[in-house]
PDB file of C-alpha atoms in Angstrom:
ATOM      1  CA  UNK P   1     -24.618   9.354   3.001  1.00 69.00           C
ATOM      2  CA  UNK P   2     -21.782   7.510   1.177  1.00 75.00           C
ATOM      3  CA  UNK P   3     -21.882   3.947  -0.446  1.00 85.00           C
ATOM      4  CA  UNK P   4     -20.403   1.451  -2.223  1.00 91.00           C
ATOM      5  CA  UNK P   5     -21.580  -1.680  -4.118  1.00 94.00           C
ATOM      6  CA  UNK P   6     -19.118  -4.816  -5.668  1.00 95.00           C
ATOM      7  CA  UNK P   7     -21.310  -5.815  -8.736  1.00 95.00           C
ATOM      8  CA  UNK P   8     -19.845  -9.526  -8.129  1.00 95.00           C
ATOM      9  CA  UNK P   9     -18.980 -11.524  -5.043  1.00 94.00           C
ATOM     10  CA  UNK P  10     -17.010 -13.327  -6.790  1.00 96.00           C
ATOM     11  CA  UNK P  11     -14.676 -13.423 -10.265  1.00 98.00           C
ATOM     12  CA  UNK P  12     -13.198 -16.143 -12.264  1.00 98.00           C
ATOM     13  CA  UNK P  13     -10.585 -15.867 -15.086  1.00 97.00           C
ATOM     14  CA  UNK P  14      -7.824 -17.482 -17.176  1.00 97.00           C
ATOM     15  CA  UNK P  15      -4.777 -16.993 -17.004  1.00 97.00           C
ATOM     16  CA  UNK P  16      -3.598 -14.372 -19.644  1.00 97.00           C
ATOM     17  CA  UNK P  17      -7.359 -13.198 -20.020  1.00 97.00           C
ATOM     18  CA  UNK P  18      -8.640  -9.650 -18.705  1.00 98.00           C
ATOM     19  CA  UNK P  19      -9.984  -9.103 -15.267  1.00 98.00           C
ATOM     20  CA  UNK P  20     -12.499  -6.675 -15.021  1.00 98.00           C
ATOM     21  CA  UNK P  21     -13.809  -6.109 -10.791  1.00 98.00           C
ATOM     22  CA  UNK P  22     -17.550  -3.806 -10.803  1.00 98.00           C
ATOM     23  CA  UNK P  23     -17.992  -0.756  -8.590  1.00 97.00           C
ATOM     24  CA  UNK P  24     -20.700   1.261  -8.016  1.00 95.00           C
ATOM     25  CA  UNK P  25     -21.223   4.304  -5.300  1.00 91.00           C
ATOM     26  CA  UNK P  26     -23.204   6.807  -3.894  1.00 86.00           C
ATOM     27  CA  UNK P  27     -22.234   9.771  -2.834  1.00 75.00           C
ATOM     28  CA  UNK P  28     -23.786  13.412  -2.639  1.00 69.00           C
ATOM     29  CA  UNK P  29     -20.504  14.851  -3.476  1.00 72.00           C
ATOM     30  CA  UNK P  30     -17.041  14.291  -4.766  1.00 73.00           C
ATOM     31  CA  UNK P  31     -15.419  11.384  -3.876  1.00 81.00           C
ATOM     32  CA  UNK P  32     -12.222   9.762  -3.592  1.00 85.00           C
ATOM     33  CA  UNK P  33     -12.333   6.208  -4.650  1.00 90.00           C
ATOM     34  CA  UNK P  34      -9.722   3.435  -3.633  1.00 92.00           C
ATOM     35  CA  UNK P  35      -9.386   0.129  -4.720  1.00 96.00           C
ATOM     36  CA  UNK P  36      -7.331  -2.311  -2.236  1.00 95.00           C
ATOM     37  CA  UNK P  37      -6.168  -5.593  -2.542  1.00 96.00           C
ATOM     38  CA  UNK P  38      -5.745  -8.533  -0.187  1.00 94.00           C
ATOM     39  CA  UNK P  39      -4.324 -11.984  -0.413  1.00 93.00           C
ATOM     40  CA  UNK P  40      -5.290 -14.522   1.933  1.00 88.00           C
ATOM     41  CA  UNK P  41      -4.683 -13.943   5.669  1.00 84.00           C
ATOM     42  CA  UNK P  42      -2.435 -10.684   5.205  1.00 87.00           C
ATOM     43  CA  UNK P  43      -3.306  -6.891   5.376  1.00 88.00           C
ATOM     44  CA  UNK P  44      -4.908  -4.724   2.902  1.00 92.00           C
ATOM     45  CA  UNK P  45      -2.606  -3.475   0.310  1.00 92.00           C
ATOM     46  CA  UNK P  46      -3.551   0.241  -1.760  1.00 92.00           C
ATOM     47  CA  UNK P  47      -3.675  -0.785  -5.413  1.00 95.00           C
ATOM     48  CA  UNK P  48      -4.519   2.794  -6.479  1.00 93.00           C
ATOM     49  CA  UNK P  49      -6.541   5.458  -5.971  1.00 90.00           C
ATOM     50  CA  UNK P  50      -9.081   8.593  -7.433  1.00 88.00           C
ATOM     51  CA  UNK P  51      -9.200  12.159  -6.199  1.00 78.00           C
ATOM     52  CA  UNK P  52     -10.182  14.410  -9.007  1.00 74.00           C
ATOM     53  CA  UNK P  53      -7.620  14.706 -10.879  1.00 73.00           C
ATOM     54  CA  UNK P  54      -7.231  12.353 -13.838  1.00 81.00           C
ATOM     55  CA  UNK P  55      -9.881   9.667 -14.681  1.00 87.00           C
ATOM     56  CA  UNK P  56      -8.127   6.931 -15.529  1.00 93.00           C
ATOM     57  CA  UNK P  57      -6.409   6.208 -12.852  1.00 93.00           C
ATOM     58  CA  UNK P  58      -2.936   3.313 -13.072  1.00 94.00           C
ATOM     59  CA  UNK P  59      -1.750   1.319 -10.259  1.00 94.00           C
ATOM     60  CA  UNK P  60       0.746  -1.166  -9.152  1.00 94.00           C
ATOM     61  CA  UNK P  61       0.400  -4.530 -10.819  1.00 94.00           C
ATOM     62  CA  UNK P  62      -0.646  -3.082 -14.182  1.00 96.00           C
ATOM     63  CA  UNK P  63      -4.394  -2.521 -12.580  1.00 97.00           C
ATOM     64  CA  UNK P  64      -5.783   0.670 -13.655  1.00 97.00           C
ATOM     65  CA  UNK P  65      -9.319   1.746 -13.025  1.00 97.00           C
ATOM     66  CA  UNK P  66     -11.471   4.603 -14.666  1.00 94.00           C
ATOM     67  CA  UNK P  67     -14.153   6.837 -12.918  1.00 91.00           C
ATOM     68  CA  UNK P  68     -17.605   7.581 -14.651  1.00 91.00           C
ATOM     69  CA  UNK P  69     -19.205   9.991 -12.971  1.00 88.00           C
ATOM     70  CA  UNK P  70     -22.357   9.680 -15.323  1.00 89.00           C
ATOM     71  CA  UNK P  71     -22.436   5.820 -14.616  1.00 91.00           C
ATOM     72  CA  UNK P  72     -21.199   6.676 -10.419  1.00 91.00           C
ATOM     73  CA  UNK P  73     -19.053   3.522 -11.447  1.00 94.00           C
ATOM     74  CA  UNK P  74     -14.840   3.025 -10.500  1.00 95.00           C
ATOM     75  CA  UNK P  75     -14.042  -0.493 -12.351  1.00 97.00           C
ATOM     76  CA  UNK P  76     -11.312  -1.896 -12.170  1.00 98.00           C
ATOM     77  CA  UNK P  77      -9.073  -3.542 -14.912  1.00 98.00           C
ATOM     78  CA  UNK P  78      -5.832  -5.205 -15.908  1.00 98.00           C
ATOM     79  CA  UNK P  79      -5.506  -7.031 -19.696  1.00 97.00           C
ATOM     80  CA  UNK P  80      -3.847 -10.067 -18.145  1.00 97.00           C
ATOM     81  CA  UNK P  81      -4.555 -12.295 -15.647  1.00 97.00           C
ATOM     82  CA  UNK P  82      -1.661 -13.664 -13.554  1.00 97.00           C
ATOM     83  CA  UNK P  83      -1.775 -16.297 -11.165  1.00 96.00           C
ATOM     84  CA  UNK P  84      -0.600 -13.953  -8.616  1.00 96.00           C
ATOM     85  CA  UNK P  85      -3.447 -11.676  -8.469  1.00 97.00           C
ATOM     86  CA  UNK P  86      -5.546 -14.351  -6.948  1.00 97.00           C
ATOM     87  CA  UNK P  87      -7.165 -12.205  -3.850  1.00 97.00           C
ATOM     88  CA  UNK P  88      -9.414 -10.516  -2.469  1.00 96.00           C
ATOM     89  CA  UNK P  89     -10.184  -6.775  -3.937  1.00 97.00           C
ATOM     90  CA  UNK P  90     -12.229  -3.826  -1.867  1.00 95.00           C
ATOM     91  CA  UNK P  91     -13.638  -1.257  -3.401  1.00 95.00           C
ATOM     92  CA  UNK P  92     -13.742   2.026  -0.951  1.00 92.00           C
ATOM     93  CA  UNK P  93     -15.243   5.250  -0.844  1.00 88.00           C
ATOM     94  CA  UNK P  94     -14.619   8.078   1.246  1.00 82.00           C
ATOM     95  CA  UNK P  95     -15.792  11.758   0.990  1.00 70.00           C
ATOM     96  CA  UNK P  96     -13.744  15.107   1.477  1.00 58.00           C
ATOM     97  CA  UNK P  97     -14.579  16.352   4.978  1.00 59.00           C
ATOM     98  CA  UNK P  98     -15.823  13.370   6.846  1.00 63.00           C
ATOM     99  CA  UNK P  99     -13.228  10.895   6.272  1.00 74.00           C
ATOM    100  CA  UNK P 100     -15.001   7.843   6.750  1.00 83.00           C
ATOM    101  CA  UNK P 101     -14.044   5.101   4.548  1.00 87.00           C
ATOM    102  CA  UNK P 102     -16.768   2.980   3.458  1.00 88.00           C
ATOM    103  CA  UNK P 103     -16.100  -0.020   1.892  1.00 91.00           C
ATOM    104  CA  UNK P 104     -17.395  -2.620  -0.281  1.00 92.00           C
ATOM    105  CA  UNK P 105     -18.174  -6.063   0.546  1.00 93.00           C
ATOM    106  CA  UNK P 106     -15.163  -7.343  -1.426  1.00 94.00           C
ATOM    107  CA  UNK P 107     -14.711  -9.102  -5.016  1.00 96.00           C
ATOM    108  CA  UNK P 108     -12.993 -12.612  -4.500  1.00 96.00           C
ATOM    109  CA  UNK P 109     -10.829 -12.997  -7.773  1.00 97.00           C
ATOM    110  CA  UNK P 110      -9.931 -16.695  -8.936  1.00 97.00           C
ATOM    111  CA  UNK P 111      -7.490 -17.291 -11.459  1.00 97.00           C
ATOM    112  CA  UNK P 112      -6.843 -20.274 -13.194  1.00 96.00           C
ATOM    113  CA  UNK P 113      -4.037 -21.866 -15.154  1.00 94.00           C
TER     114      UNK P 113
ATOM    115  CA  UNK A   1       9.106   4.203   9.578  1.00 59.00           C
ATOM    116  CA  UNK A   2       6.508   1.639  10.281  1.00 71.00           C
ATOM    117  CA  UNK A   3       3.376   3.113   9.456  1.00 91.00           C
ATOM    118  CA  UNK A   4       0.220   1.939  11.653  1.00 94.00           C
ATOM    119  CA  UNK A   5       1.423  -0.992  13.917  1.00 95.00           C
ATOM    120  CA  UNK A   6      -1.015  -2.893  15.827  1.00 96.00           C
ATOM    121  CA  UNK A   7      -0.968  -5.604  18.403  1.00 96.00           C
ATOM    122  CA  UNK A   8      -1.215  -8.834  19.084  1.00 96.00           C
ATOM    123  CA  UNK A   9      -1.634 -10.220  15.547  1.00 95.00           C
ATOM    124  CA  UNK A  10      -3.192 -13.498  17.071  1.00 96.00           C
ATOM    125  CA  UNK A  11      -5.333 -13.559  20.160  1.00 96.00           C
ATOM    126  CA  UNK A  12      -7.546 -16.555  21.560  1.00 97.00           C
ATOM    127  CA  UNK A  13      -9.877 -15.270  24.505  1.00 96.00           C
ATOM    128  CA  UNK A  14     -12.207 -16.995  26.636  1.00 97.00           C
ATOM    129  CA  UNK A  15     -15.990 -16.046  26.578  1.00 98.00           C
ATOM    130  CA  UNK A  16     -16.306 -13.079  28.771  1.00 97.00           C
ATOM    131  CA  UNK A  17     -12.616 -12.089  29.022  1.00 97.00           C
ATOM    132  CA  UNK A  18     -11.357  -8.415  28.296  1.00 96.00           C
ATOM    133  CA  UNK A  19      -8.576  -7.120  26.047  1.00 96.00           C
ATOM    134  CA  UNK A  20      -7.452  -4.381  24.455  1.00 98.00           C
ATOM    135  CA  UNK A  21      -6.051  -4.223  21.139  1.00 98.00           C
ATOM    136  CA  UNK A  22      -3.330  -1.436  20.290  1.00 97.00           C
ATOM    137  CA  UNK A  23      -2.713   0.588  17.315  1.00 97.00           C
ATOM    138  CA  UNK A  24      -0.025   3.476  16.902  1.00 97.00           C
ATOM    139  CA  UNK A  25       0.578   5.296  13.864  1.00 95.00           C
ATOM    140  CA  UNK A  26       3.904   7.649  13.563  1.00 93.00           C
ATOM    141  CA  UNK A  27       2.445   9.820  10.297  1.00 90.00           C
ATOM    142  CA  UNK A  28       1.235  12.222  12.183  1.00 89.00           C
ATOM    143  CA  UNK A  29      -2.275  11.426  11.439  1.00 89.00           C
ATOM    144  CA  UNK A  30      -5.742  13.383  12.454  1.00 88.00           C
ATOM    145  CA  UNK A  31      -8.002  10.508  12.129  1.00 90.00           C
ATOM    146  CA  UNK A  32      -8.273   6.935  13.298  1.00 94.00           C
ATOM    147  CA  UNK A  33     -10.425   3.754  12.533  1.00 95.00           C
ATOM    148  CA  UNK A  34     -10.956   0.311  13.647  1.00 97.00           C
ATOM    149  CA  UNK A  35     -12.434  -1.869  11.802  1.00 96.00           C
ATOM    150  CA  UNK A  36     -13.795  -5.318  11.563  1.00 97.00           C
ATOM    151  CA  UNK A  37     -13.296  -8.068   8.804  1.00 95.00           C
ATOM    152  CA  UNK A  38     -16.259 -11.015   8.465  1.00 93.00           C
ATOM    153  CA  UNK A  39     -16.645 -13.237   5.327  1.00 86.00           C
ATOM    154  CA  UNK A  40     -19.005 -12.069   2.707  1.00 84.00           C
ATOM    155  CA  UNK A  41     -19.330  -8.564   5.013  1.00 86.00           C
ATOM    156  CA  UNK A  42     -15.968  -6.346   3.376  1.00 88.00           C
ATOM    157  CA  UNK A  43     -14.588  -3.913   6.734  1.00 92.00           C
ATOM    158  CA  UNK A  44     -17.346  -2.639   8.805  1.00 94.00           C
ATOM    159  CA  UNK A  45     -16.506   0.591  11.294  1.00 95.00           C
ATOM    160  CA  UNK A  46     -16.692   0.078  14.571  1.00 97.00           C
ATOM    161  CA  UNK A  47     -15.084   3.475  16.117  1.00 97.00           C
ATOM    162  CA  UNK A  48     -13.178   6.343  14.783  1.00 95.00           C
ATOM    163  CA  UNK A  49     -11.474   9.356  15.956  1.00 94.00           C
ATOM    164  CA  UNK A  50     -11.670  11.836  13.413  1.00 89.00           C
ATOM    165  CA  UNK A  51      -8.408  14.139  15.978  1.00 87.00           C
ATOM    166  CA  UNK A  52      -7.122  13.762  18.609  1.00 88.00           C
ATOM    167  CA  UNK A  53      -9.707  13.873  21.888  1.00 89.00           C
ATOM    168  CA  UNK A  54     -12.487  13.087  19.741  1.00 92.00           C
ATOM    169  CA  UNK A  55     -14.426   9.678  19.132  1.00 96.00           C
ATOM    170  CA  UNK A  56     -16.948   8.611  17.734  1.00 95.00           C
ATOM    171  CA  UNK A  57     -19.952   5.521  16.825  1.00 96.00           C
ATOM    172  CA  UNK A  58     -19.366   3.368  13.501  1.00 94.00           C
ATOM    173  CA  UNK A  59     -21.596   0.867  12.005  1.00 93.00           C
ATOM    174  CA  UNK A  60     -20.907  -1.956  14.809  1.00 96.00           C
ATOM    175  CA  UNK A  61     -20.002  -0.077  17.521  1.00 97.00           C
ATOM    176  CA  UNK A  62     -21.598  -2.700  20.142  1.00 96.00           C
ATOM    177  CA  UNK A  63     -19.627  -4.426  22.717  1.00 96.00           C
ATOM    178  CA  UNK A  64     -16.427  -2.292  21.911  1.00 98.00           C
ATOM    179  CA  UNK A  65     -15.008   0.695  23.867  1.00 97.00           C
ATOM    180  CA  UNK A  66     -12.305   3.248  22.348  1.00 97.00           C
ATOM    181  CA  UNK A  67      -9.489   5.222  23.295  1.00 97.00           C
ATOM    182  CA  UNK A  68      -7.624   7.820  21.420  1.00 95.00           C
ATOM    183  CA  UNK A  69      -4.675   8.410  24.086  1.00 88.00           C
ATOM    184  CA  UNK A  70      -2.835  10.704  22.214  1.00 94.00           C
ATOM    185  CA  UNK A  71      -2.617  11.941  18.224  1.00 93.00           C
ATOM    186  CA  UNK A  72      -0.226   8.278  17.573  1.00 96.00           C
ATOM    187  CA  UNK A  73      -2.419   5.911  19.488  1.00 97.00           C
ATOM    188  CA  UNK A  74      -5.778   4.704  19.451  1.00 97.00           C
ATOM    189  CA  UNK A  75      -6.998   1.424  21.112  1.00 97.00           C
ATOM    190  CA  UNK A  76      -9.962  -0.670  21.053  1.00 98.00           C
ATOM    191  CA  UNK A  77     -11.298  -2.711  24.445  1.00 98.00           C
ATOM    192  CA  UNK A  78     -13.610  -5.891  24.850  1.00 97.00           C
ATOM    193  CA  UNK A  79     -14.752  -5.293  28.011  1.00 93.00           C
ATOM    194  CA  UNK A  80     -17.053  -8.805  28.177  1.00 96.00           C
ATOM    195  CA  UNK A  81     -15.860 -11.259  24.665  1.00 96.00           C
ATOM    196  CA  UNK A  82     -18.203 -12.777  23.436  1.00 97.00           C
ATOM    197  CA  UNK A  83     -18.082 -15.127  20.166  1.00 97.00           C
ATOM    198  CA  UNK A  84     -19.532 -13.263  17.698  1.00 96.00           C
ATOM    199  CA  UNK A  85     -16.399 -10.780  18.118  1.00 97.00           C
ATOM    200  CA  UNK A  86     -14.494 -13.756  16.710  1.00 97.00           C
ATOM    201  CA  UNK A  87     -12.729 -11.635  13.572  1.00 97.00           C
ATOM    202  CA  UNK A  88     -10.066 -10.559  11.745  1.00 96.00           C
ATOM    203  CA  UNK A  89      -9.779  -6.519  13.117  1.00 97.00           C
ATOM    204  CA  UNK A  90      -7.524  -3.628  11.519  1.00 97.00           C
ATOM    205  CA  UNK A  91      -7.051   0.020  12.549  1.00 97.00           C
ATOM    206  CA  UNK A  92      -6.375   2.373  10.037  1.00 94.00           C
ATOM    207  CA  UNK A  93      -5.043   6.434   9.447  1.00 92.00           C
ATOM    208  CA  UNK A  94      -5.919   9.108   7.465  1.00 87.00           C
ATOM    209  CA  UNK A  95      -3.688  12.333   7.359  1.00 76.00           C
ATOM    210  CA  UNK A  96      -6.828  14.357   6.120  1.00 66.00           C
ATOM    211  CA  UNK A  97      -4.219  17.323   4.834  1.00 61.00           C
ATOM    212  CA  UNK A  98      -1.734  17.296   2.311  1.00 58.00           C
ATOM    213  CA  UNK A  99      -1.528  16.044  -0.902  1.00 57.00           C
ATOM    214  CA  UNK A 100      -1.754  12.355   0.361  1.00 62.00           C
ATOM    215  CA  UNK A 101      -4.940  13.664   2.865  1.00 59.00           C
ATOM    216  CA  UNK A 102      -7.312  11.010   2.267  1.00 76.00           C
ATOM    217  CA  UNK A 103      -4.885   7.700   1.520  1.00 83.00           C
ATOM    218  CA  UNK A 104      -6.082   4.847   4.030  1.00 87.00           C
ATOM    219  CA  UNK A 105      -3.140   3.303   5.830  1.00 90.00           C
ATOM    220  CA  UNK A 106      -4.086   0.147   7.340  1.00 93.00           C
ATOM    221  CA  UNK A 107      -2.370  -2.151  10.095  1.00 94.00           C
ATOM    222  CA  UNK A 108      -1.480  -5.796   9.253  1.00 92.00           C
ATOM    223  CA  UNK A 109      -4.547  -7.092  11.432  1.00 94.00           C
ATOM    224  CA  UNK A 110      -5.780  -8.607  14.672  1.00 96.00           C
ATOM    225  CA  UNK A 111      -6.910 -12.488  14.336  1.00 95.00           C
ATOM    226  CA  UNK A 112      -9.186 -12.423  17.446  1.00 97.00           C
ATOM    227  CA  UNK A 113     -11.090 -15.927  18.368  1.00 97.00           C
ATOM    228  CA  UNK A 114     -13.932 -15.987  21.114  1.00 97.00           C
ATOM    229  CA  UNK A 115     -14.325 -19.700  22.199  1.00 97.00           C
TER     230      UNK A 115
END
């Protein structure tokens, strides 16, 4: 079985300061990881994504997220806050062969001037 | 080309009414997922369809039927709405092969209200 676990319900920063958003899983075998974003009352939007190959992984945005297999952790990151990346952020595992995205319970991200 | 498209984006139903929602996805995907968005509770499954002719139980499959008509659609029925189905819901594809097999592509979302 397959899970996922946002360290933090909810995230506050300044403006200009670093965001950092906790993930944990569980997984019996190799996973890919996603992280998506969504603002308020729209869709989900893919802000990157893990599957094996390098692991640090860069998205859009300037988000980038690393996966520690040791620590079963996928955080993700970005050295500046901006106002726009005030959202919601998902966390979501899914293994190779059942394709069954699990996801998170979601990190709310505040950011303020 | 418009990815996974699902209607209606808003919906208000009265208790015990019926409705299907509609998704169609023109990726050629295998698989297909509906899911359900609650505060505090992240996307919970409620059906998939991991190919065509095939579906299957998710976490909160209860009060929900499924349909995969064909590989590019795959709908999702109230039969009997009740309020607790008041949510945000969004289907979602997976190619499963190819380089970009396991990418989620989501739908912009059903706003569903029970009253």
């Amino acid at each position: 079985a397959q899970s996922v676990t946002q360290l933090d319900s909810h995230v506050s920063v300044s403006e200009g300061t670093p965001v950092l958003l906790r993930c944990n899983y569980s997984s019996s075998y190799s996973p890919s990881l996603f992280w998506y974003v969504q603002h308020p009352n729209k869709g989900l939007q893919l802000l990157l994504k893990y599957t094996s190959a390098a692991t640090l992984v860069k998205g859009i945005n300037g988000f980038e997220a690393e996966f520690k297999k040791s620590e079963t952790s996928f955080h993700l990151t970005k050295p500046s806050a901006h106002m726009s990346d005030a959202a919601e952020y998902f966390c979501v595992v899914s293994l190779g062969g059942s394709y069954i995205p699990t996801f998170g319970r979601g990190t709310s991200l505040i950011v303020h001037p | 080309n418009a990815g996974v498209t699902q209607t209606p984006k808003f919906q208000v139903l009265k208790t015990g009414q019926s409705m299907t929602l509609q998704c169609a996805q023109d990726m050629n995907h295998n698989s297909m997922y509906w899911y359900r968005q609650d505060p505090g509770m992240g996307l919970r499954l409620i059906y998939y369809s991991a190919s065509e002719g095939t579906t299957d139980k998710g976490e909160v499959p209860n009060g929900y039927n499924v349909s995969r008509l064909n590989k590019r659609e795959f709908s999702l029925r109230l039969e009997s709405a009740a309020p607790s189905q008041t949510s945000v819901y969004f289907c979602a594809s997976i190619a499963r092969l190819g380089g970009d097999g396991n990418t989620i592509y989501f739908g912009e979302g059903s706003w569903l209200t029970v009253v």
